[in-house]
Amino acid sequence: MPSASSAIGGSNAAAYLIERRQTLPRINTIERFAMSLGVSPSWLAYGEGPEDAVQADSTVGGIGQRLETTRKARGLSRQALGTQAGLTGQTVANIEAKGMIPRVDTVEMLATELAVSASWLAFGNEFAKSAWNEIVT
């Protein structure tokens, strides 16, 4: 993994911990690894979508907007969503308003409560976009 680690500007130690499941990466780390490896970040993080659906540009920055729009469409407060997902309302607020990039497990917990795909919430992928259309229409 050293070549992938250096390609994304990460350390070999970080890759080692991720590979051995001793730490969970944030979704921007997954996205950088996926771009370096030439695979889809959704496939790498969640096993969703085609492996070769490689993104040209980063999409993790849009998670705050996707989360906020979906949460509001469900009629949930930040606190309510956080509690239902086993998180805090402050965590939801930090993702929505402060640009915090969550770990893959945090995205899964939020996506489960919102009944959307984790890969759509994290990366906004087209193949999972039907979930978005159902929410906003």
Coordinates of C-alpha atoms in Angstrom, one line a residue:
M1 CA 0.0 0.0 0.0
P2 CA 2.9 2.4 0.2
S3 CA 2.4 3.7 -3.4
A4 CA -1.3 4.4 -2.7
S5 CA -0.5 6.1 0.6
S6 CA 2.1 8.4 -1.0
A7 CA -0.1 9.1 -4.0
I8 CA -2.8 10.6 -1.7
G9 CA -0.3 12.4 0.6
G10 CA -1.0 10.0 3.4
S11 CA 1.3 8.0 5.6
N12 CA 2.0 4.3 5.4
A13 CA 1.0 4.1 9.1
A14 CA -2.5 5.4 8.3
A15 CA -2.9 2.9 5.5
Y16 CA -1.7 0.1 7.7
L17 CA -4.2 1.0 10.4
I18 CA -7.1 1.2 7.9
E19 CA -6.1 -2.1 6.3
R20 CA -6.1 -3.8 9.7
R21 CA -9.4 -2.2 10.7
Q22 CA -7.8 -0.5 13.6
T23 CA -9.1 2.9 12.5
L24 CA -11.9 4.0 10.2
P25 CA -11.2 6.6 7.5
R26 CA -13.0 9.7 6.7
I27 CA -14.8 9.7 3.4
N28 CA -12.4 12.2 1.9
T29 CA -9.6 9.7 2.6
I30 CA -11.6 7.0 0.9
E31 CA -12.2 9.3 -2.1
R32 CA -8.5 10.0 -2.4
F33 CA -7.6 6.3 -2.2
A34 CA -10.2 5.5 -4.8
M35 CA -8.9 8.1 -7.2
S36 CA -5.4 6.9 -6.7
L37 CA -6.4 3.2 -7.3
G38 CA -8.8 4.0 -10.2
V39 CA -11.9 2.7 -8.6
S40 CA -15.2 4.2 -7.4
P41 CA -15.2 5.6 -3.9
S42 CA -18.7 4.2 -3.3
W43 CA -17.5 0.7 -4.3
L44 CA -14.4 1.1 -2.1
A45 CA -16.2 2.4 1.0
Y46 CA -19.6 0.6 0.8
G47 CA -19.4 -2.0 -2.0
E48 CA -22.1 -0.1 -3.9
G49 CA -22.2 0.7 -7.6
P50 CA -19.8 -0.3 -10.3
E51 CA -16.1 -0.7 -9.3
D52 CA -15.0 1.3 -12.4
A53 CA -17.2 4.3 -11.9
V54 CA -14.2 6.6 -11.2
Q55 CA -14.9 10.2 -10.3
A56 CA -13.0 13.0 -11.9
D57 CA -13.7 15.5 -9.2
S58 CA -14.2 15.4 -5.5
T59 CA -17.8 15.2 -4.3
V60 CA -17.4 14.8 -0.5
G61 CA -17.8 18.5 0.0
G62 CA -21.5 18.3 -0.9
I63 CA -22.3 15.9 2.0
G64 CA -23.4 18.8 4.2
Q65 CA -26.0 20.0 1.7
R66 CA -27.2 16.5 0.9
L67 CA -27.6 15.7 4.6
E68 CA -29.4 19.0 5.4
T69 CA -31.8 18.8 2.5
T70 CA -32.6 15.1 3.3
R71 CA -33.0 15.7 7.0
K72 CA -35.4 18.6 6.5
A73 CA -37.4 16.7 3.9
R74 CA -37.8 14.0 6.6
G75 CA -39.0 16.7 9.1
L76 CA -36.2 16.0 11.5
S77 CA -34.2 18.4 13.7
R78 CA -30.5 18.0 13.9
Q79 CA -30.9 16.8 17.4
A80 CA -33.5 14.2 16.5
L81 CA -31.5 12.8 13.6
G82 CA -28.4 12.7 15.7
T83 CA -30.2 10.8 18.5
Q84 CA -31.8 8.4 16.2
A85 CA -28.5 7.6 14.5
G86 CA -26.6 7.2 17.8
L87 CA -24.7 10.4 17.3
T88 CA -25.3 14.0 18.6
G89 CA -27.1 16.9 17.1
Q90 CA -23.8 18.7 17.2
T91 CA -22.2 16.1 15.0
V92 CA -25.0 16.6 12.4
A93 CA -24.6 20.4 12.7
N94 CA -20.8 20.1 12.2
I95 CA -21.3 18.1 9.0
E96 CA -24.1 20.4 7.7
A97 CA -22.8 23.8 8.6
K98 CA -19.1 23.6 9.4
G99 CA -17.9 21.3 6.7
M100 CA -16.8 18.4 8.9
I101 CA -16.0 15.4 6.9
P102 CA -17.4 12.3 8.7
R103 CA -16.0 8.8 8.9
V104 CA -17.5 6.0 6.8
D105 CA -19.4 4.6 9.8
T106 CA -20.9 7.9 10.6
V107 CA -22.3 8.2 7.1
E108 CA -23.7 4.7 7.3
M109 CA -25.5 5.6 10.6
L110 CA -27.0 8.8 9.1
A111 CA -27.9 7.1 5.8
T112 CA -29.7 4.3 7.6
E113 CA -31.8 6.7 9.6
L114 CA -32.6 8.8 6.6
A115 CA -33.4 5.7 4.4
V116 CA -30.9 6.7 1.7
S117 CA -27.8 5.0 0.3
A118 CA -24.6 5.6 2.2
S119 CA -22.7 6.0 -1.0
W120 CA -25.2 8.6 -2.2
L121 CA -25.0 10.6 1.0
A122 CA -21.2 10.4 1.1
F123 CA -20.4 10.9 -2.6
G124 CA -23.6 11.9 -4.4
N125 CA -23.2 9.3 -7.0
E126 CA -25.5 9.2 -10.0
F127 CA -26.3 5.5 -9.8
A128 CA -27.8 6.2 -6.3
K129 CA -29.4 9.5 -7.3
S130 CA -32.9 8.1 -7.5
A131 CA -32.9 8.3 -3.6
W132 CA -32.3 12.0 -3.9
N133 CA -35.1 12.5 -6.4
E134 CA -37.5 10.7 -4.2
I135 CA -36.7 12.9 -1.3
V136 CA -36.9 16.3 -3.0
T137 CA -39.8 15.7 -5.3

